[in-house]
PDB file of C-alpha atoms in Angstrom:
ATOM      1  CA  MET F 948      70.869 101.160  76.220  1.00 88.00           C
ATOM      2  CA  VAL F 949      73.421  99.461  74.739  1.00 97.00           C
ATOM      3  CA  THR F 950      73.164  96.186  73.460  1.00 97.00           C
ATOM      4  CA  ASP F 951      76.238  93.988  71.930  1.00 98.00           C
ATOM      5  CA  ALA F 952      75.367  91.578  69.577  1.00 98.00           C
ATOM      6  CA  HIS F 953      78.471  89.821  68.600  1.00 98.00           C
ATOM      7  CA  LEU F 954      80.479  88.714  72.032  1.00 98.00           C
ATOM      8  CA  HIS F 955      82.802  86.107  72.667  1.00 98.00           C
ATOM      9  CA  LEU F 956      84.240  85.102  75.930  1.00 98.00           C
ATOM     10  CA  PRO F 957      87.918  86.283  76.754  1.00 97.00           C
ATOM     11  CA  TRP F 958      90.391  83.357  75.756  1.00 94.00           C
ATOM     12  CA  GLN F 959      92.844  84.654  78.167  1.00 92.00           C
ATOM     13  CA  GLU F 960      91.034  83.601  81.345  1.00 93.00           C
ATOM     14  CA  PRO F 961      92.011  79.971  82.805  1.00 91.00           C
ATOM     15  CA  ASP F 962      88.165  79.001  83.231  1.00 95.00           C
ATOM     16  CA  LEU F 963      84.892  79.613  81.959  1.00 97.00           C
ATOM     17  CA  ASP F 964      83.801  81.362  85.394  1.00 97.00           C
ATOM     18  CA  ALA F 965      86.712  83.638  85.245  1.00 97.00           C
ATOM     19  CA  LYS F 966      86.025  84.061  81.477  1.00 97.00           C
ATOM     20  CA  ARG F 967      82.432  85.199  82.303  1.00 97.00           C
ATOM     21  CA  ASP F 968      83.010  87.375  85.218  1.00 97.00           C
ATOM     22  CA  ARG F 969      85.940  89.014  82.658  1.00 97.00           C
ATOM     23  CA  LEU F 970      83.121  89.532  79.914  1.00 97.00           C
ATOM     24  CA  MET F 971      80.831  91.185  82.677  1.00 97.00           C
ATOM     25  CA  ALA F 972      83.386  93.327  84.074  1.00 97.00           C
ATOM     26  CA  GLU F 973      84.123  95.003  80.482  1.00 97.00           C
ATOM     27  CA  LEU F 974      80.567  95.259  79.753  1.00 97.00           C
ATOM     28  CA  GLU F 975      79.834  97.312  82.871  1.00 97.00           C
ATOM     29  CA  LYS F 976      82.903  99.356  81.986  1.00 97.00           C
ATOM     30  CA  ASN F 977      81.759 100.697  78.717  1.00 97.00           C
ATOM     31  CA  GLY F 978      77.942 101.007  79.512  1.00 96.00           C
ATOM     32  CA  VAL F 979      76.814  97.869  77.636  1.00 97.00           C
ATOM     33  CA  SER F 980      73.587  96.146  79.434  1.00 96.00           C
ATOM     34  CA  GLY F 981      73.312  93.413  77.273  1.00 95.00           C
ATOM     35  CA  GLY F 982      74.797  91.441  74.539  1.00 97.00           C
ATOM     36  CA  VAL F 983      75.183  88.147  72.940  1.00 98.00           C
ATOM     37  CA  VAL F 984      77.744  85.621  73.443  1.00 98.00           C
ATOM     38  CA  ILE F 985      78.608  83.572  70.289  1.00 98.00           C
ATOM     39  CA  ALA F 986      80.380  80.001  71.143  1.00 98.00           C
ATOM     40  CA  ASP F 987      82.671  78.342  69.323  1.00 98.00           C
ATOM     41  CA  SER F 988      82.161  75.412  66.733  1.00 97.00           C
ATOM     42  CA  GLU F 989      84.800  73.307  68.429  1.00 95.00           C
ATOM     43  CA  LEU F 990      83.490  71.021  71.051  1.00 95.00           C
ATOM     44  CA  GLU F 991      86.953  72.154  72.667  1.00 95.00           C
ATOM     45  CA  SER F 992      87.638  75.831  72.726  1.00 96.00           C
ATOM     46  CA  VAL F 993      89.267  78.929  74.715  1.00 96.00           C
ATOM     47  CA  ILE F 994      86.131  80.585  73.969  1.00 96.00           C
ATOM     48  CA  GLY F 995      83.365  78.030  75.238  1.00 97.00           C
ATOM     49  CA  SER F 996      81.157  75.208  73.139  1.00 98.00           C
ATOM     50  CA  ALA F 997      77.700  75.670  72.759  1.00 98.00           C
ATOM     51  CA  ALA F 998      76.869  73.371  75.838  1.00 98.00           C
ATOM     52  CA  GLU F 999      79.150  75.541  77.943  1.00 98.00           C
ATOM     53  CA  CYS F1000      78.304  78.897  77.067  1.00 98.00           C
ATOM     54  CA  ALA F1001      74.633  77.539  76.823  1.00 98.00           C
ATOM     55  CA  GLU F1002      75.372  76.780  80.842  1.00 98.00           C
ATOM     56  CA  LEU F1003      77.208  79.604  81.916  1.00 97.00           C
ATOM     57  CA  PHE F1004      74.667  82.236  80.862  1.00 98.00           C
ATOM     58  CA  ARG F1005      71.504  80.027  81.522  1.00 97.00           C
ATOM     59  CA  GLY F1006      68.859  82.184  83.817  1.00 93.00           C
ATOM     60  CA  SER F1007      70.122  85.472  82.398  1.00 95.00           C
ATOM     61  CA  ASP F1008      67.911  88.086  80.875  1.00 90.00           C
ATOM     62  CA  ASN F1009      70.138  90.458  79.471  1.00 95.00           C
ATOM     63  CA  ILE F1010      73.110  88.084  78.396  1.00 97.00           C
ATOM     64  CA  ARG F1011      71.623  85.362  75.054  1.00 98.00           C
ATOM     65  CA  VAL F1012      73.695  82.522  73.716  1.00 98.00           C
ATOM     66  CA  VAL F1013      74.380  81.618  70.206  1.00 98.00           C
ATOM     67  CA  ALA F1014      75.544  77.949  69.507  1.00 98.00           C
ATOM     68  CA  GLY F1015      78.349  77.733  67.306  1.00 98.00           C
ATOM     69  CA  ILE F1016      77.969  74.310  64.984  1.00 98.00           C
ATOM     70  CA  SER F1017      80.229  73.219  62.193  1.00 98.00           C
ATOM     71  CA  PRO F1018      79.367  70.284  59.294  1.00 97.00           C
ATOM     72  CA  LEU F1019      82.943  68.993  59.903  1.00 96.00           C
ATOM     73  CA  ILE F1020      82.961  68.317  63.534  1.00 96.00           C
ATOM     74  CA  SER F1021      80.477  65.481  65.172  1.00 97.00           C
ATOM     75  CA  PHE F1022      77.445  66.779  63.294  1.00 98.00           C
ATOM     76  CA  GLU F1023      74.613  64.984  64.341  1.00 98.00           C
ATOM     77  CA  GLY F1024      75.894  64.821  68.030  1.00 98.00           C
ATOM     78  CA  GLN F1025      75.648  68.848  67.652  1.00 98.00           C
ATOM     79  CA  LEU F1026      72.521  69.373  65.839  1.00 98.00           C
ATOM     80  CA  ARG F1027      70.926  67.091  68.461  1.00 98.00           C
ATOM     81  CA  LEU F1028      72.457  69.234  71.357  1.00 98.00           C
ATOM     82  CA  CYS F1029      71.387  72.297  69.225  1.00 98.00           C
ATOM     83  CA  ARG F1030      67.916  71.398  69.011  1.00 98.00           C
ATOM     84  CA  GLU F1031      67.816  70.470  72.939  1.00 98.00           C
ATOM     85  CA  LEU F1032      69.254  74.084  73.743  1.00 98.00           C
ATOM     86  CA  LEU F1033      66.517  75.731  71.501  1.00 98.00           C
ATOM     87  CA  TYR F1034      63.911  73.577  73.053  1.00 98.00           C
ATOM     88  CA  SER F1035      64.927  74.838  76.312  1.00 98.00           C
ATOM     89  CA  ARG F1036      65.704  78.502  74.963  1.00 97.00           C
ATOM     90  CA  ASP F1037      69.149  78.276  76.226  1.00 98.00           C
ATOM     91  CA  ILE F1038      70.114  79.514  72.839  1.00 98.00           C
ATOM     92  CA  ALA F1039      69.013  82.071  70.921  1.00 98.00           C
ATOM     93  CA  GLY F1040      70.485  81.424  67.255  1.00 98.00           C
ATOM     94  CA  LEU F1041      73.128  78.917  65.541  1.00 98.00           C
ATOM     95  CA  LYS F1042      76.229  80.685  63.623  1.00 98.00           C
ATOM     96  CA  VAL F1043      78.856  78.471  61.095  1.00 98.00           C
ATOM     97  CA  TYR F1044      82.051  79.695  61.042  1.00 97.00           C
ATOM     98  CA  THR F1045      82.411  79.835  56.888  1.00 97.00           C
ATOM     99  CA  GLY F1046      85.925  80.870  55.831  1.00 93.00           C
ATOM    100  CA  HIS F1047      87.491  79.792  59.504  1.00 92.00           C
ATOM    101  CA  GLU F1048      86.213  76.284  58.448  1.00 95.00           C
ATOM    102  CA  ASP F1049      86.394  75.181  54.937  1.00 94.00           C
ATOM    103  CA  PHE F1050      82.265  75.328  53.377  1.00 96.00           C
ATOM    104  CA  TYR F1051      80.714  77.726  51.679  1.00 97.00           C
ATOM    105  CA  CYS F1052      77.513  79.282  53.056  1.00 98.00           C
ATOM    106  CA  THR F1053      75.532  77.864  49.875  1.00 98.00           C
ATOM    107  CA  ASP F1054      76.721  74.238  50.742  1.00 97.00           C
ATOM    108  CA  SER F1055      74.299  71.802  51.092  1.00 97.00           C
ATOM    109  CA  SER F1056      75.991  70.231  54.187  1.00 97.00           C
ATOM    110  CA  LEU F1057      74.791  73.420  56.065  1.00 98.00           C
ATOM    111  CA  PHE F1058      70.741  72.906  55.009  1.00 98.00           C
ATOM    112  CA  PRO F1059      70.263  70.735  58.349  1.00 98.00           C
ATOM    113  CA  VAL F1060      71.281  73.979  60.345  1.00 98.00           C
ATOM    114  CA  TYR F1061      69.135  76.069  58.086  1.00 98.00           C
ATOM    115  CA  ASP F1062      66.503  73.781  58.568  1.00 98.00           C
ATOM    116  CA  LEU F1063      66.375  73.645  62.459  1.00 98.00           C
ATOM    117  CA  ALA F1064      66.972  77.608  62.455  1.00 98.00           C
ATOM    118  CA  ALA F1065      63.724  78.098  60.919  1.00 98.00           C
ATOM    119  CA  GLU F1066      61.836  75.574  62.562  1.00 98.00           C
ATOM    120  CA  TYR F1067      62.825  77.357  65.844  1.00 98.00           C
ATOM    121  CA  ARG F1068      62.344  80.644  64.275  1.00 98.00           C
ATOM    122  CA  VAL F1069      66.115  81.905  65.217  1.00 98.00           C
ATOM    123  CA  PRO F1070      68.652  83.253  63.550  1.00 98.00           C
ATOM    124  CA  VAL F1071      71.551  81.686  61.609  1.00 98.00           C
ATOM    125  CA  LEU F1072      74.896  83.602  61.817  1.00 98.00           C
ATOM    126  CA  PHE F1073      78.265  83.826  59.279  1.00 98.00           C
ATOM    127  CA  HIS F1074      81.493  84.637  59.376  1.00 96.00           C
ATOM    128  CA  THR F1075      82.329  87.046  56.693  1.00 97.00           C
ATOM    129  CA  GLY F1076      85.221  89.775  55.241  1.00 93.00           C
ATOM    130  CA  TRP F1077      88.344  89.568  56.353  1.00 85.00           C
ATOM    131  CA  ASP F1078      91.124  87.349  54.365  1.00 80.00           C
ATOM    132  CA  ASN F1079      88.618  84.527  53.389  1.00 83.00           C
ATOM    133  CA  SER F1080      85.581  86.371  52.132  1.00 90.00           C
ATOM    134  CA  HIS F1081      84.855  84.010  49.295  1.00 95.00           C
ATOM    135  CA  TYR F1082      83.097  81.387  51.790  1.00 97.00           C
ATOM    136  CA  ALA F1083      80.576  83.944  52.266  1.00 97.00           C
ATOM    137  CA  SER F1084      80.871  86.854  49.746  1.00 97.00           C
ATOM    138  CA  PRO F1085      77.696  89.027  49.068  1.00 98.00           C
ATOM    139  CA  ASP F1086      76.656  87.423  45.972  1.00 98.00           C
ATOM    140  CA  ARG F1087      76.964  83.831  47.787  1.00 98.00           C
ATOM    141  CA  MET F1088      74.617  85.072  50.735  1.00 98.00           C
ATOM    142  CA  LYS F1089      71.698  86.607  48.261  1.00 98.00           C
ATOM    143  CA  GLU F1090      71.574  83.746  46.400  1.00 98.00           C
ATOM    144  CA  LEU F1091      71.188  81.764  49.634  1.00 98.00           C
ATOM    145  CA  ALA F1092      68.438  84.396  51.118  1.00 98.00           C
ATOM    146  CA  GLU F1093      66.662  84.394  47.760  1.00 98.00           C
ATOM    147  CA  ARG F1094      66.792  80.697  48.272  1.00 98.00           C
ATOM    148  CA  ARG F1095      65.737  80.548  52.056  1.00 98.00           C
ATOM    149  CA  PRO F1096      63.105  83.342  52.829  1.00 98.00           C
ATOM    150  CA  GLN F1097      61.866  81.236  55.594  1.00 98.00           C
ATOM    151  CA  ASN F1098      65.600  81.605  57.317  1.00 98.00           C
ATOM    152  CA  THR F1099      67.057  85.042  59.301  1.00 98.00           C
ATOM    153  CA  PHE F1100      70.332  85.381  57.971  1.00 98.00           C
ATOM    154  CA  VAL F1101      73.205  87.761  60.438  1.00 98.00           C
ATOM    155  CA  TYR F1102      76.135  88.366  58.193  1.00 98.00           C
ATOM    156  CA  CYS F1103      78.762  89.367  60.324  1.00 98.00           C
ATOM    157  CA  HIS F1104      81.423  91.817  60.283  1.00 97.00           C
ATOM    158  CA  CYS F1105      79.470  93.511  56.967  1.00 97.00           C
ATOM    159  CA  PHE F1106      82.153  91.904  55.070  1.00 97.00           C
ATOM    160  CA  TYR F1107      84.795  94.176  56.461  1.00 96.00           C
ATOM    161  CA  PRO F1108      86.626  95.887  54.916  1.00 95.00           C
ATOM    162  CA  ASP F1109      84.380  96.009  52.037  1.00 96.00           C
ATOM    163  CA  THR F1110      80.916  96.847  53.801  1.00 97.00           C
ATOM    164  CA  GLU F1111      80.073  99.347  50.634  1.00 97.00           C
ATOM    165  CA  LYS F1112      79.452  96.181  48.518  1.00 97.00           C
ATOM    166  CA  CYS F1113      77.703  94.208  51.490  1.00 98.00           C
ATOM    167  CA  PHE F1114      75.122  97.000  51.656  1.00 98.00           C
ATOM    168  CA  GLU F1115      74.521  97.126  47.664  1.00 98.00           C
ATOM    169  CA  VAL F1116      74.393  93.465  46.887  1.00 98.00           C
ATOM    170  CA  LEU F1117      71.993  92.863  50.178  1.00 98.00           C
ATOM    171  CA  GLY F1118      70.246  95.878  50.762  1.00 98.00           C
ATOM    172  CA  ASP F1119      67.195  94.159  49.046  1.00 97.00           C
ATOM    173  CA  CYS F1120      67.607  90.831  50.761  1.00 98.00           C
ATOM    174  CA  GLY F1121      64.921  91.527  53.742  1.00 98.00           C
ATOM    175  CA  ASN F1122      65.689  88.315  55.145  1.00 98.00           C
ATOM    176  CA  VAL F1123      69.496  89.157  56.063  1.00 98.00           C
ATOM    177  CA  MET F1124      70.483  91.371  58.909  1.00 98.00           C
ATOM    178  CA  PHE F1125      73.839  92.769  59.915  1.00 98.00           C
ATOM    179  CA  ASP F1126      76.032  93.117  62.998  1.00 98.00           C
ATOM    180  CA  THR F1127      78.903  95.670  63.045  1.00 97.00           C
ATOM    181  CA  SER F1128      81.811  93.673  64.913  1.00 97.00           C
ATOM    182  CA  SER F1129      84.920  94.400  64.128  1.00 96.00           C
ATOM    183  CA  LEU F1130      84.193  97.340  61.881  1.00 96.00           C
ATOM    184  CA  ALA F1131      86.349  99.708  63.990  1.00 95.00           C
ATOM    185  CA  ASP F1132      89.268  97.258  64.462  1.00 88.00           C
ATOM    186  CA  SER F1133      91.594  99.340  61.969  1.00 85.00           C
ATOM    187  CA  ALA F1134      92.135 103.405  61.986  1.00 87.00           C
ATOM    188  CA  GLU F1135      92.609 103.401  58.158  1.00 89.00           C
ATOM    189  CA  HIS F1136      89.352 101.646  56.907  1.00 92.00           C
ATOM    190  CA  ILE F1137      86.981 103.755  59.687  1.00 95.00           C
ATOM    191  CA  PRO F1138      86.230 106.987  57.316  1.00 95.00           C
ATOM    192  CA  ALA F1139      84.796 104.768  54.392  1.00 95.00           C
ATOM    193  CA  ILE F1140      83.223 102.293  56.598  1.00 97.00           C
ATOM    194  CA  ALA F1141      81.251 105.148  58.849  1.00 97.00           C
ATOM    195  CA  GLU F1142      80.137 106.743  55.684  1.00 97.00           C
ATOM    196  CA  SER F1143      78.859 103.453  53.977  1.00 97.00           C
ATOM    197  CA  LEU F1144      77.522 102.349  57.300  1.00 98.00           C
ATOM    198  CA  GLU F1145      75.359 105.568  58.070  1.00 98.00           C
ATOM    199  CA  GLY F1146      73.922 105.374  54.393  1.00 98.00           C
ATOM    200  CA  ALA F1147      72.906 101.652  55.100  1.00 98.00           C
ATOM    201  CA  ILE F1148      71.096 102.420  58.745  1.00 98.00           C
ATOM    202  CA  GLU F1149      69.050 105.064  56.990  1.00 98.00           C
ATOM    203  CA  ARG F1150      67.805 103.218  54.422  1.00 98.00           C
ATOM    204  CA  MET F1151      67.273 100.006  56.603  1.00 98.00           C
ATOM    205  CA  PRO F1152      67.188 101.141  60.203  1.00 98.00           C
ATOM    206  CA  TYR F1153      65.722  97.991  61.659  1.00 98.00           C
ATOM    207  CA  ARG F1154      68.177  95.565  60.021  1.00 98.00           C
ATOM    208  CA  ILE F1155      71.743  96.681  61.592  1.00 98.00           C
ATOM    209  CA  MET F1156      73.030  95.937  64.801  1.00 98.00           C
ATOM    210  CA  TYR F1157      75.863  97.576  67.176  1.00 98.00           C
ATOM    211  CA  GLY F1158      78.321  94.741  67.896  1.00 98.00           C
ATOM    212  CA  SER F1159      82.419  94.751  69.043  1.00 97.00           C
ATOM    213  CA  ASP F1160      83.762  91.427  68.420  1.00 97.00           C
ATOM    214  CA  TYR F1161      84.721  91.365  72.247  1.00 97.00           C
ATOM    215  CA  GLY F1162      87.166  88.821  72.750  1.00 94.00           C
ATOM    216  CA  SER F1163      89.011  89.747  69.268  1.00 92.00           C
ATOM    217  CA  CYS F1164      88.490  93.165  69.387  1.00 96.00           C
ATOM    218  CA  ASP F1165      88.370  96.456  71.622  1.00 96.00           C
ATOM    219  CA  MET F1166      85.068  96.792  73.137  1.00 97.00           C
ATOM    220  CA  GLY F1167      85.988 100.654  73.828  1.00 96.00           C
ATOM    221  CA  ALA F1168      86.895 101.465  70.388  1.00 96.00           C
ATOM    222  CA  HIS F1169      84.040  99.974  68.957  1.00 97.00           C
ATOM    223  CA  ILE F1170      81.634 102.238  71.532  1.00 97.00           C
ATOM    224  CA  ARG F1171      83.443 105.352  70.270  1.00 96.00           C
ATOM    225  CA  PHE F1172      83.290 104.719  66.519  1.00 97.00           C
ATOM    226  CA  ALA F1173      79.646 104.008  67.309  1.00 97.00           C
ATOM    227  CA  GLU F1174      78.984 107.041  69.132  1.00 97.00           C
ATOM    228  CA  GLY F1175      80.677 109.206  66.239  1.00 97.00           C
ATOM    229  CA  LEU F1176      78.325 107.784  63.996  1.00 98.00           C
ATOM    230  CA  HIS F1177      75.736 110.853  62.368  1.00 98.00           C
ATOM    231  CA  LEU F1178      72.401 109.101  63.115  1.00 98.00           C
ATOM    232  CA  THR F1179      69.017 110.177  64.329  1.00 98.00           C
ATOM    233  CA  ASP F1180      67.934 109.634  67.721  1.00 98.00           C
ATOM    234  CA  ALA F1181      65.855 107.135  66.331  1.00 98.00           C
ATOM    235  CA  GLN F1182      68.571 105.396  64.473  1.00 98.00           C
ATOM    236  CA  ARG F1183      70.850 105.050  67.120  1.00 98.00           C
ATOM    237  CA  CYS F1184      68.001 103.683  69.267  1.00 98.00           C
ATOM    238  CA  LEU F1185      67.429 101.078  66.852  1.00 98.00           C
ATOM    239  CA  PHE F1186      71.349 100.365  66.022  1.00 98.00           C
ATOM    240  CA  MET F1187      73.040 100.589  69.509  1.00 98.00           C
ATOM    241  CA  TRP F1188      69.886  98.103  71.262  1.00 97.00           C
ATOM    242  CA  GLY F1189      66.378  97.715  69.805  1.00 97.00           C
ATOM    243  CA  ASN F1190      67.188  95.576  66.621  1.00 98.00           C
ATOM    244  CA  ALA F1191      69.542  93.093  68.400  1.00 98.00           C
ATOM    245  CA  ALA F1192      67.009  93.062  71.480  1.00 96.00           C
ATOM    246  CA  ARG F1193      63.951  92.079  69.136  1.00 97.00           C
ATOM    247  CA  LEU F1194      65.991  89.334  66.874  1.00 98.00           C
ATOM    248  CA  TYR F1195      67.414  87.686  70.263  1.00 97.00           C
ATOM    249  CA  GLY F1196      65.041  88.292  72.485  1.00 95.00           C
ATOM    250  CA  ILE F1197      67.290  90.470  75.213  1.00 93.00           C
ATOM    251  CA  MET F1198      65.887  91.721  78.482  1.00 79.00           C
ATOM    252  CA  GLN F1199      67.427  94.329  80.330  1.00 58.00           C
ATOM    253  CA  GLY F1200      67.557  92.782  84.156  1.00 46.00           C
ATOM    254  CA  ARG F1201      68.833  89.433  85.679  1.00 41.00           C
ATOM    255  CA  ARG F1202      72.180  88.868  85.844  1.00 43.00           C
ATOM    256  CA  PRO F1203      73.618  85.143  84.829  1.00 40.00           C
ATOM    257  CA  ARG F1204      74.257  83.292  87.594  1.00 38.00           C
TER     258      ARG F1204
END
C-alpha cells in the first residue's frame, strides 16, 4: 500500500467536485491507496480552503485533510473554525505556510496554532526549503521543537534541496517528522537527496513519510523516486504507508462521497 502524506487539490479544474475527481483519478492511476489533502490558508483559493476541503472529503476513511491557517488572515475566525473541525474530526492537522507568508516558525503569533494542535494531539506542518528557507530553517525548527515538546511537527519538503542539513540538525528532535514532498522535482538534486534520505530512514525509520506535493509536483515522478530508494522491506512499509497512516489516522476503505 502507498499513502501520500502531502497532496493538494489540482488548481486547474473549474470546481471543487472536479478537483476531487481529478485527484482521486491520479491516486488510482499511480496505485496510491490514501493520502493527506492540505488546504490553503487563504479563505478563497484554487486549491480549496480548510472549510471546503473538510466538506469535500467528509466521511472518507482513506483521505484526511489538514487545514491551512495563517496569523495574517482572519486569524481568530480561522482558529474557531479549526477547533470545530478538529472536534468533529474533519481535519487531522494544521499547516502554516512559513515562507509563502511572511512569518517565522518561531513567531509568537503562531503559538495559538501550536496550543490548539497540542490540545487535540494533531501535528503542525510547515512549508520549508526552496528560495524562502530562512522562515523555517532547521535551526529555527530545532529551537521550536525543543521549546514545544508537547507538539508534533512535520517538516514538509525536508528543507529542499539541502536534505542533508535537515536530517543532521533535526535528527535528535524526536517530535519532528518529515514528508518527502517535492524531493523529486529536479533531476539534478535526486542522487544527493536519495543518499541522504536513505541514511535518514535507516536512522529514524518511524519519522519519515512519503509525499508527492501533487497539485504542484508530478506524482508519478515521486513514486518512481521512492521505488528507487534502497530500503529494507520493513523500512519501505513504514515510509510508504505506515508512518503517515499512524500519524493522520488513515484507514483504507470508503471513498469520499
